[in-house]
PDB file of C-alpha atoms in Angstrom:
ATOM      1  CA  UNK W   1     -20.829 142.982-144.773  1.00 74.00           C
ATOM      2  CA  UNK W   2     -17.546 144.099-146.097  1.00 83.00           C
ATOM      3  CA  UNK W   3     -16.283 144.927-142.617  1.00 85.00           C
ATOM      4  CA  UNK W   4     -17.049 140.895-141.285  1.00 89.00           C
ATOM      5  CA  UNK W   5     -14.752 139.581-144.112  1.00 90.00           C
ATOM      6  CA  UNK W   6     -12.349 142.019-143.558  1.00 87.00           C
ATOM      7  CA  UNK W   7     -12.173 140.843-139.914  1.00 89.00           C
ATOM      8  CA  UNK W   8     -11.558 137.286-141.049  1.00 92.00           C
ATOM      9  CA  UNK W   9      -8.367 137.921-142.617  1.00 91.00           C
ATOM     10  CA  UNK W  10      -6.781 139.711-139.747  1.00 88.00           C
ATOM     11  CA  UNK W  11      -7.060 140.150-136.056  1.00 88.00           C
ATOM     12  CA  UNK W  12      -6.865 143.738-136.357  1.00 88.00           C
ATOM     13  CA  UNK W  13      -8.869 146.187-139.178  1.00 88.00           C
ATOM     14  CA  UNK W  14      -6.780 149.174-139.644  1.00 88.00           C
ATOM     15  CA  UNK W  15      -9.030 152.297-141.657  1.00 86.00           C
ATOM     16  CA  UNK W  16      -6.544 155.145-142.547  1.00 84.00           C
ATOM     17  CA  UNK W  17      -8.997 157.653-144.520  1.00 73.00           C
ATOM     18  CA  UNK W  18      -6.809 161.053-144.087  1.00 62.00           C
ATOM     19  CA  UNK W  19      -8.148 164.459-144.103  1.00 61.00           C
ATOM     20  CA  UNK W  20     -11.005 163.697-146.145  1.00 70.00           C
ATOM     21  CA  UNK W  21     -13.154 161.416-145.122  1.00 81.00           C
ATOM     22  CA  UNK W  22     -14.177 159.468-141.606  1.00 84.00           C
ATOM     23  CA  UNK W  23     -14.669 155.746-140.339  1.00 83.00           C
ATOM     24  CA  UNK W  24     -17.744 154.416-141.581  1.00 81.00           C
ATOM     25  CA  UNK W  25     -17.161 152.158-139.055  1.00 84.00           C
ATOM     26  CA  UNK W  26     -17.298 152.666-134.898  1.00 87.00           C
ATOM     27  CA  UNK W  27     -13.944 152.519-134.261  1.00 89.00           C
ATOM     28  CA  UNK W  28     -12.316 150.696-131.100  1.00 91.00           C
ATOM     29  CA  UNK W  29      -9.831 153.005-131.227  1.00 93.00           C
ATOM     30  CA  UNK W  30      -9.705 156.146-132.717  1.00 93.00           C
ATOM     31  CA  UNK W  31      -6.416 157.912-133.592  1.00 94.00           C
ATOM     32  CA  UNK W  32      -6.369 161.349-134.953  1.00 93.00           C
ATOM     33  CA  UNK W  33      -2.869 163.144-136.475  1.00 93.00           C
ATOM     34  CA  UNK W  34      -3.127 167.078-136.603  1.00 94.00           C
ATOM     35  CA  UNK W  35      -0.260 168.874-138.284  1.00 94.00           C
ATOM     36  CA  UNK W  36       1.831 171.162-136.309  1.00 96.00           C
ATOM     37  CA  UNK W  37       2.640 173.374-139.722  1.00 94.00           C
ATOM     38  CA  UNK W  38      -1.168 173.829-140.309  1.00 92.00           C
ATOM     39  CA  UNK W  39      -2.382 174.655-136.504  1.00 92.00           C
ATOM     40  CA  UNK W  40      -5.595 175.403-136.689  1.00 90.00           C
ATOM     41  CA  UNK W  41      -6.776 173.361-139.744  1.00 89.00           C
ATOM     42  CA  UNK W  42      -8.364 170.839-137.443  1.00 87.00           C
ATOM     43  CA  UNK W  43     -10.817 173.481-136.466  1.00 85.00           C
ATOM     44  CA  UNK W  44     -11.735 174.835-139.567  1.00 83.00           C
ATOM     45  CA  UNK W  45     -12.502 171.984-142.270  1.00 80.00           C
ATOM     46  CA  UNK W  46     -14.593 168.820-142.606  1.00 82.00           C
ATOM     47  CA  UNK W  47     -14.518 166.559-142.151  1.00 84.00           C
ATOM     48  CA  UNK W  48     -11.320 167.582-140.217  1.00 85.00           C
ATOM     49  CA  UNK W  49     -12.928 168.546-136.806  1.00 89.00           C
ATOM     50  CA  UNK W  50     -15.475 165.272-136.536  1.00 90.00           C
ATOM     51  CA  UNK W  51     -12.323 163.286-136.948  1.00 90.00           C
ATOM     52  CA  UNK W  52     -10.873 165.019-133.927  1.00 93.00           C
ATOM     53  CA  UNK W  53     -13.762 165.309-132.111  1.00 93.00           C
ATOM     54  CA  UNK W  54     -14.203 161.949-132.068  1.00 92.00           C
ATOM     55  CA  UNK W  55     -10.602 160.831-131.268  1.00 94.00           C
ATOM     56  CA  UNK W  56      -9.317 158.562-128.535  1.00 94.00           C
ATOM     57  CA  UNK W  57      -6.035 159.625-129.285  1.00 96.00           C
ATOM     58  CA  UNK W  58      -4.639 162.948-130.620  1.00 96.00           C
ATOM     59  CA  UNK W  59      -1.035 163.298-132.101  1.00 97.00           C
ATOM     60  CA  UNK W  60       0.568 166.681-133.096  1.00 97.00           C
ATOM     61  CA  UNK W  61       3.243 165.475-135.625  1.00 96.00           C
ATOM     62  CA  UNK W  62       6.069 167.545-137.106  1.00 95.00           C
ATOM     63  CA  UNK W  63       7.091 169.310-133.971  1.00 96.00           C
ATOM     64  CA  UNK W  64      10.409 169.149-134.556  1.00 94.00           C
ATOM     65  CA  UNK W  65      10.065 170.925-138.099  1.00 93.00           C
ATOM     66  CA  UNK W  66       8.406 173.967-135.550  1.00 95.00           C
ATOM     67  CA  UNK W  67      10.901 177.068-134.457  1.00 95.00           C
ATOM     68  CA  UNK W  68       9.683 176.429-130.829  1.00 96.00           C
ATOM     69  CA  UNK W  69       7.820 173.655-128.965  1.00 95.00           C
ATOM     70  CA  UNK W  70       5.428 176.598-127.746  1.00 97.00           C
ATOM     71  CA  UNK W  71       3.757 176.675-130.766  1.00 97.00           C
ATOM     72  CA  UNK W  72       2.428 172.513-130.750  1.00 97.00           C
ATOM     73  CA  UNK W  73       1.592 173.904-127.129  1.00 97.00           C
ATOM     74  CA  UNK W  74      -0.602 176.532-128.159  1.00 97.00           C
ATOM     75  CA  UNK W  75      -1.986 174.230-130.821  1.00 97.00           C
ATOM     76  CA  UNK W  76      -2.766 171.266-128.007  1.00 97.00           C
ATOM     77  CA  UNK W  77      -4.992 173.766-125.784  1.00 97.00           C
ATOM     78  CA  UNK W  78      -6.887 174.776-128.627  1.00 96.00           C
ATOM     79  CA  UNK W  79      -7.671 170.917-129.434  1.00 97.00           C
ATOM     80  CA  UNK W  80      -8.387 170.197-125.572  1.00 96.00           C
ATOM     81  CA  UNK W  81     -11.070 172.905-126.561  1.00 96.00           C
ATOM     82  CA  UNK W  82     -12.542 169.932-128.941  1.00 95.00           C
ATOM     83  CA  UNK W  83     -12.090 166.893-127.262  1.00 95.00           C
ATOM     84  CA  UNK W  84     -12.739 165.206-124.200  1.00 94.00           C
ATOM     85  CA  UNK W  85     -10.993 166.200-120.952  1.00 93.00           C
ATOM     86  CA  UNK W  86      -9.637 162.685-120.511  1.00 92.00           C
ATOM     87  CA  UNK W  87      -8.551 162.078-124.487  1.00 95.00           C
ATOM     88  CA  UNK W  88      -4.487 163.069-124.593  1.00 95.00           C
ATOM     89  CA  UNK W  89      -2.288 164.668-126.992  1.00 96.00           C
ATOM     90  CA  UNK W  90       0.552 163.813-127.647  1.00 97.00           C
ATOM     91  CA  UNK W  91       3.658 165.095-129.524  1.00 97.00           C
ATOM     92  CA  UNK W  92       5.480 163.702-132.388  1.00 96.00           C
ATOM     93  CA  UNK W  93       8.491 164.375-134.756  1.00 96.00           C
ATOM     94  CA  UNK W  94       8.525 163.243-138.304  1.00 95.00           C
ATOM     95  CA  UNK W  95      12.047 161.914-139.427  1.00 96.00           C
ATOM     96  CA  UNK W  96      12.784 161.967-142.921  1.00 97.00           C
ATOM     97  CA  UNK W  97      15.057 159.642-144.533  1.00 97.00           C
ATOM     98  CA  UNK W  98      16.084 158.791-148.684  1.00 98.00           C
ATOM     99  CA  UNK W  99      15.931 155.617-149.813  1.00 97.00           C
ATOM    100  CA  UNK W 100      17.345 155.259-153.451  1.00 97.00           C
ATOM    101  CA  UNK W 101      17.267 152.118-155.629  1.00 94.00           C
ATOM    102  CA  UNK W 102      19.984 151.287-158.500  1.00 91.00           C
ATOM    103  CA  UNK W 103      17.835 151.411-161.448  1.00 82.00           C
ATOM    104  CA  UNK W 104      19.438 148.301-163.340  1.00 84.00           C
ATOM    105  CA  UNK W 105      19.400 145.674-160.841  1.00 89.00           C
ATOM    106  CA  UNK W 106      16.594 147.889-158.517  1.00 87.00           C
ATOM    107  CA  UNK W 107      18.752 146.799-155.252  1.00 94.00           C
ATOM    108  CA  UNK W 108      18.874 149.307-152.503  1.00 96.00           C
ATOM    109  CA  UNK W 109      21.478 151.463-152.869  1.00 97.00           C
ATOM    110  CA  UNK W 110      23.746 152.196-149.728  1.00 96.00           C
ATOM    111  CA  UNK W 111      24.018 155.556-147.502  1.00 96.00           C
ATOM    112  CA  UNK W 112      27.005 156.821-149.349  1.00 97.00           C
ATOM    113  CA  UNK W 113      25.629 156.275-153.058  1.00 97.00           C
ATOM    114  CA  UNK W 114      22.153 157.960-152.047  1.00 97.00           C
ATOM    115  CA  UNK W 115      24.017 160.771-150.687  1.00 97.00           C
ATOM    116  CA  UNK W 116      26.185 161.155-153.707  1.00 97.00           C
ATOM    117  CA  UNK W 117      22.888 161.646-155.564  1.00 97.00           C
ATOM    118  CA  UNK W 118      21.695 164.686-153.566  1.00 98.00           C
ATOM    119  CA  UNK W 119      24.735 165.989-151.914  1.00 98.00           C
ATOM    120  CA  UNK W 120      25.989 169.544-153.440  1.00 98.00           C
ATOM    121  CA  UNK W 121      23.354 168.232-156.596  1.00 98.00           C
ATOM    122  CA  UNK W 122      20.744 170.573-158.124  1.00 98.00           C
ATOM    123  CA  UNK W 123      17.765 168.596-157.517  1.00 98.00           C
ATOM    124  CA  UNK W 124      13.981 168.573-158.527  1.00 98.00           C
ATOM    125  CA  UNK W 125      11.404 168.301-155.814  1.00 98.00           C
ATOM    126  CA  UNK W 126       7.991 166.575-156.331  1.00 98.00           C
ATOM    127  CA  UNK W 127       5.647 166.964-153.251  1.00 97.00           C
ATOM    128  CA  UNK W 128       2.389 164.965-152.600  1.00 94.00           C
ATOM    129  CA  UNK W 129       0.321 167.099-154.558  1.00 93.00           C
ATOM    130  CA  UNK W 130      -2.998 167.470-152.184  1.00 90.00           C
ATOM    131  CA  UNK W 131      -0.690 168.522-149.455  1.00 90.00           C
ATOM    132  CA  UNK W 132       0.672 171.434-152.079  1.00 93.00           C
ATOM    133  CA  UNK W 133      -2.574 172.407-153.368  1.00 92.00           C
ATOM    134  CA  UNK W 134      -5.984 172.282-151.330  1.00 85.00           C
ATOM    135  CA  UNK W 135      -3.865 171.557-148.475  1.00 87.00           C
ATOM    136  CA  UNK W 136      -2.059 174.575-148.096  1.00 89.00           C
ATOM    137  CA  UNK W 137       1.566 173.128-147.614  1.00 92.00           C
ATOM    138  CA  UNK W 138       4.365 174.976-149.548  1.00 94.00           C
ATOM    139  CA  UNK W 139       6.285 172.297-149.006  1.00 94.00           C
ATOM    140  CA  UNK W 140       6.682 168.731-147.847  1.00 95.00           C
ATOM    141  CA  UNK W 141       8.861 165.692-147.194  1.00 95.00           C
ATOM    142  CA  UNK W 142      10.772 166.131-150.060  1.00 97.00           C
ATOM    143  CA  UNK W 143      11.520 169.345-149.346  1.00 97.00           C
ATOM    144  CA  UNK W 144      12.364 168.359-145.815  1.00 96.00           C
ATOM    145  CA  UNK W 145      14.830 165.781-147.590  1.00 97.00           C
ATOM    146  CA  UNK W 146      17.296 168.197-150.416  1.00 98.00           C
ATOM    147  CA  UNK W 147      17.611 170.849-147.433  1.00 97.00           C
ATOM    148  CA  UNK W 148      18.778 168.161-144.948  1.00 96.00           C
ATOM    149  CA  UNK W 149      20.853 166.069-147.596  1.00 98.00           C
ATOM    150  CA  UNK W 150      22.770 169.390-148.430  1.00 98.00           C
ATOM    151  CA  UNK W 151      21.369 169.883-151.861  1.00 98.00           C
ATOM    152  CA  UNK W 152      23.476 172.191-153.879  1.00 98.00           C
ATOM    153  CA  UNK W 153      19.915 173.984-155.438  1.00 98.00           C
ATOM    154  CA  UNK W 154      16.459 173.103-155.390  1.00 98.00           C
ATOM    155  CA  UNK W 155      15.309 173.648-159.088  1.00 98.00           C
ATOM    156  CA  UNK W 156      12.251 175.905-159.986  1.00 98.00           C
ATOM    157  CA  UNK W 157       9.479 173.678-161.701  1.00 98.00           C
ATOM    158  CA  UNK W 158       8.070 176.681-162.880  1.00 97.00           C
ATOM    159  CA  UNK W 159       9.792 177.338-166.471  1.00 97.00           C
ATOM    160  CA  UNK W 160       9.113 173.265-166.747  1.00 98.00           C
ATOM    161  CA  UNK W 161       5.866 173.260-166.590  1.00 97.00           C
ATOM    162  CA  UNK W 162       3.477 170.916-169.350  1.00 97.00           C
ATOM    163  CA  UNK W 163      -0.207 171.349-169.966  1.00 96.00           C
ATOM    164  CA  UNK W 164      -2.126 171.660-166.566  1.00 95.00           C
ATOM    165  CA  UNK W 165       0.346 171.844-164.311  1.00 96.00           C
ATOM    166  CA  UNK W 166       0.832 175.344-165.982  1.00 97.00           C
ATOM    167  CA  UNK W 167      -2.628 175.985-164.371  1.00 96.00           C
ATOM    168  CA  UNK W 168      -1.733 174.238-161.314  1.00 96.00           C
ATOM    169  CA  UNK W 169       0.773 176.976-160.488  1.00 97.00           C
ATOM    170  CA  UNK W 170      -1.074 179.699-161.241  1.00 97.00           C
ATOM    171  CA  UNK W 171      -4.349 178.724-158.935  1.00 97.00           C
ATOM    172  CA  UNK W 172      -1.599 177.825-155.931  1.00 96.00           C
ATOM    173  CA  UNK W 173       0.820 180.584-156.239  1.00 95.00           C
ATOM    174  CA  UNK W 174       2.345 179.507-153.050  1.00 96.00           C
ATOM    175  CA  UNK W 175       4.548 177.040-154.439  1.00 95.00           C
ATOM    176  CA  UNK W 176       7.872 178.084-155.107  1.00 91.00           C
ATOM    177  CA  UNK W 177      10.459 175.717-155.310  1.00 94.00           C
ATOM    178  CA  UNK W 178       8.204 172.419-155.431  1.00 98.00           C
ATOM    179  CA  UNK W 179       6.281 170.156-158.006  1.00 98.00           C
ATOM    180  CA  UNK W 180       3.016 168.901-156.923  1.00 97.00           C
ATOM    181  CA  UNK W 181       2.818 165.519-158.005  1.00 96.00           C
ATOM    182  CA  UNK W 182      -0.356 165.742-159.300  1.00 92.00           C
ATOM    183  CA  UNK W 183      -2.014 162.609-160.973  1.00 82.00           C
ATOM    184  CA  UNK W 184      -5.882 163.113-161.795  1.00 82.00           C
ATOM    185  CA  UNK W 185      -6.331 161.150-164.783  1.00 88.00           C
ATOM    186  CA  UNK W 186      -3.827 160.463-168.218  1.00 92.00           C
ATOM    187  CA  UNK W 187      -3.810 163.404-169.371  1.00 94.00           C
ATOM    188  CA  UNK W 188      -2.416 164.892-165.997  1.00 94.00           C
ATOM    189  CA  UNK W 189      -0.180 162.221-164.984  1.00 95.00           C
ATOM    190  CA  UNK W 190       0.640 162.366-168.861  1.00 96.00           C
ATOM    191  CA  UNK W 191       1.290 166.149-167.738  1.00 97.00           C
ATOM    192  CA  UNK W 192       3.534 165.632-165.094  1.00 97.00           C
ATOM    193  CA  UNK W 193       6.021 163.376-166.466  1.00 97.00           C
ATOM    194  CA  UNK W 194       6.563 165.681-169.594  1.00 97.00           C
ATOM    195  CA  UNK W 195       7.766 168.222-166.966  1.00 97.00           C
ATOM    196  CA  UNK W 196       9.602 165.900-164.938  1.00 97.00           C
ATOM    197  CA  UNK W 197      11.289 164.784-167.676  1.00 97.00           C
ATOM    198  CA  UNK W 198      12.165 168.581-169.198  1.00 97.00           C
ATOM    199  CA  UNK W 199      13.340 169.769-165.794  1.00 97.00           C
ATOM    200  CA  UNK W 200      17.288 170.468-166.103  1.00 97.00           C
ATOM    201  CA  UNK W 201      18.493 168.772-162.875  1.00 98.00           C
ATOM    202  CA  UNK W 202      20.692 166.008-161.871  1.00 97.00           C
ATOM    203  CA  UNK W 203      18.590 163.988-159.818  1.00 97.00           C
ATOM    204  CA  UNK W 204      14.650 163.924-158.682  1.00 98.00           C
ATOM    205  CA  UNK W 205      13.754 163.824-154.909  1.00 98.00           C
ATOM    206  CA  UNK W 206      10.051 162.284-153.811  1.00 98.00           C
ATOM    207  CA  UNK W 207       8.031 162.575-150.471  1.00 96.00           C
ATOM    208  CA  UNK W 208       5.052 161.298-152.572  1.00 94.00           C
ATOM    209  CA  UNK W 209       3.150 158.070-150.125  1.00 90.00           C
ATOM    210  CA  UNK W 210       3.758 156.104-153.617  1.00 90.00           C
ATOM    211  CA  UNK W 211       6.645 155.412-155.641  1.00 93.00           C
ATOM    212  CA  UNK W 212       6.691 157.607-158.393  1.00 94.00           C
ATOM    213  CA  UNK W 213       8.724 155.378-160.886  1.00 93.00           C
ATOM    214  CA  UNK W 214       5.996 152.998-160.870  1.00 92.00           C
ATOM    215  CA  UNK W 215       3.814 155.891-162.363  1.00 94.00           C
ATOM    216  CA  UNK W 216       5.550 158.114-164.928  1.00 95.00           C
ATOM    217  CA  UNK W 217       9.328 157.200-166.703  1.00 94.00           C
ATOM    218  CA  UNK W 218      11.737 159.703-165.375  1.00 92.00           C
ATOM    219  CA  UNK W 219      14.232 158.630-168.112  1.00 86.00           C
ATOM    220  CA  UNK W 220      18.003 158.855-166.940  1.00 88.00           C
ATOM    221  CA  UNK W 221      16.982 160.944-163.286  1.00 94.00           C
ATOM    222  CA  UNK W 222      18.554 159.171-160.633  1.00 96.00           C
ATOM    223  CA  UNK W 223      15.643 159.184-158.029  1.00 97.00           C
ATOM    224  CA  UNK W 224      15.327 159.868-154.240  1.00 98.00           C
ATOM    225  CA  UNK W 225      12.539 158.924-152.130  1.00 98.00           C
ATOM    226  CA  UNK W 226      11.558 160.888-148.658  1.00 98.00           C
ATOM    227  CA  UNK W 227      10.309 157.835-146.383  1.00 96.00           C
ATOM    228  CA  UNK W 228       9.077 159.503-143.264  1.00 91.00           C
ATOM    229  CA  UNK W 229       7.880 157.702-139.814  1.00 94.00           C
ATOM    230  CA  UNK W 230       7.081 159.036-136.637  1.00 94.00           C
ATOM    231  CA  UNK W 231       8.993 159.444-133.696  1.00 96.00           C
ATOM    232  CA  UNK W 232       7.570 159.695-129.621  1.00 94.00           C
ATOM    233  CA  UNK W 233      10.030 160.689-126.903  1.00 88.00           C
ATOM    234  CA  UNK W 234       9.417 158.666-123.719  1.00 89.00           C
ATOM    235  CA  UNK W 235       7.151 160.189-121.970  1.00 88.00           C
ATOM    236  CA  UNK W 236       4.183 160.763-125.267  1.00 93.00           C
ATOM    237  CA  UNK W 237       5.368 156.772-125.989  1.00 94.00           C
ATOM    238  CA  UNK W 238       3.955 155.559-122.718  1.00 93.00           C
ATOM    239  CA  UNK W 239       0.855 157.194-123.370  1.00 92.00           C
ATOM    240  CA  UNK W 240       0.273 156.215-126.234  1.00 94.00           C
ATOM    241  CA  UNK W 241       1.028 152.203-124.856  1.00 94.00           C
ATOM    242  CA  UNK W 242      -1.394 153.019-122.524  1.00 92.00           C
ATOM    243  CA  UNK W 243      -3.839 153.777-125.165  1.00 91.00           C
ATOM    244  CA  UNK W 244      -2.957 150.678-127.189  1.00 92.00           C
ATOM    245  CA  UNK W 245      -3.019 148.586-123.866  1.00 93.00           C
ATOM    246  CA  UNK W 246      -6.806 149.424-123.327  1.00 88.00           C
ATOM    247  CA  UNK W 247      -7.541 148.999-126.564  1.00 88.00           C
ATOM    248  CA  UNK W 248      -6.192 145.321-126.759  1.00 85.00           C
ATOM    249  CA  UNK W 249      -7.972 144.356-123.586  1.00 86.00           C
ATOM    250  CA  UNK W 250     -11.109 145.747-124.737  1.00 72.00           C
TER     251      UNK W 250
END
């Protein structure tokens, strides 16, 4: 079996399958992230629900990106509504922060130098693009990112836009100030760089899970990755040691 060679390479199998799928596997642990801009979603699409449902662990993440804490609250008793009495959730922030390489020598660049690229810039923003679309989001990291860095604009993809991402905007009419980065195929990804690389801007920010300049050639763009992680206050930390603690004495 797949999973008994996995398990000789490693003391610990780690299955991340997202929003759209579920372990194939019983878990020993079972960790499920709900977003606190989408409350409700974990309700209302599969296999969304069976993945909380059949958590050990629940984190709402992105609570500091709420107006008030009261609404992760609100969100929280409608999950207790799902889960087991005993199962807790927690809360969690997402911090965003750039990371920038020089793209000669492809060293990290420093604080000051990324924040020369963004700072009082007019920059383009490409978003994970199933986040944008089916997801819902009119926004995401990157987004997060040029507001907090003090961009000077946010460029409008629209005008920009190449072959299907033309299409793309008109079936999610939500986006505004955002490119998905959407890569189905060639001809799309094919798609998306000719826009990237028409968009009048002076530098290109990412909160795509991949590097983007490994994919399509943004010519002379300077570009700025979102890297995001997530952050527990004290209190949601030690549960969620106590969770971990169980787990490893299981």
């Amino acid at each position: 079996m797949i999973l008994r060679e996995a398990e000789k390479e490693g003391d610990v199998v780690i299955w991340d399958g997202g929003n759209n799928d579920f372990s194939f596997f019983r878990p020993d642990l079972n960790i499920c992230v709900a977003d606190a801009l989408r409350g409700g979603h974990e309700e209302h699409f599969y296999p969304g629900e069976i993945n909380m449902r059949m958590a050990d662990v629940v984190i709402i993440n992105k609570v500091n990106s709420l107006p008030s804490v009261d609404q992760a609250t609100k969100q929280a008793d409608r999950i207790h509504t799902l889960i087991k009495s005993d199962i807790p959730v927690l809360f969690g922030n997402s911090i965003v922060s750039p990371e920038a390489r020089d793209h000669t020598t492809g060293k990290l660049l420093d604080d000051a130098d990324v924040d020369n690229l963004v700072r009082g810039k007019r920059v383009l923003v490409i978003d994970d693009g199933p986040t944008l679309t089916h997801g819902g989001m009119p926004f995401g990291a990157g987004y997060v990112l040029a507001k907090q860095m003090g961009a000077k604009e946010i460029v409008d993809p629209h005008p920009y836009a190449k072959g299907s991402l033309v299409a793309v905007f008109s079936k999610f009419v939500h986006l505004v100030n955002v490119l998905p980065a959407m890569g189905y195929g060639e001809e799309q990804i094919r798609d998306l760089q000719d826009t990237v690389q028409s968009v009048d801007c002076d530098s290109v920010i990412t909160g795509t899970p991949i590097n983007l300049e490994n994919v399509i050639d943004m010519k002379t763009k300077p570009c700025v990755r979102a890297r995001y992680c997530l952050q527990l206050d004290t209190e949601n930390m030690g549960a969620m040691e106590h969770a971990l603690r169980l787990f490893a004495t299981h």
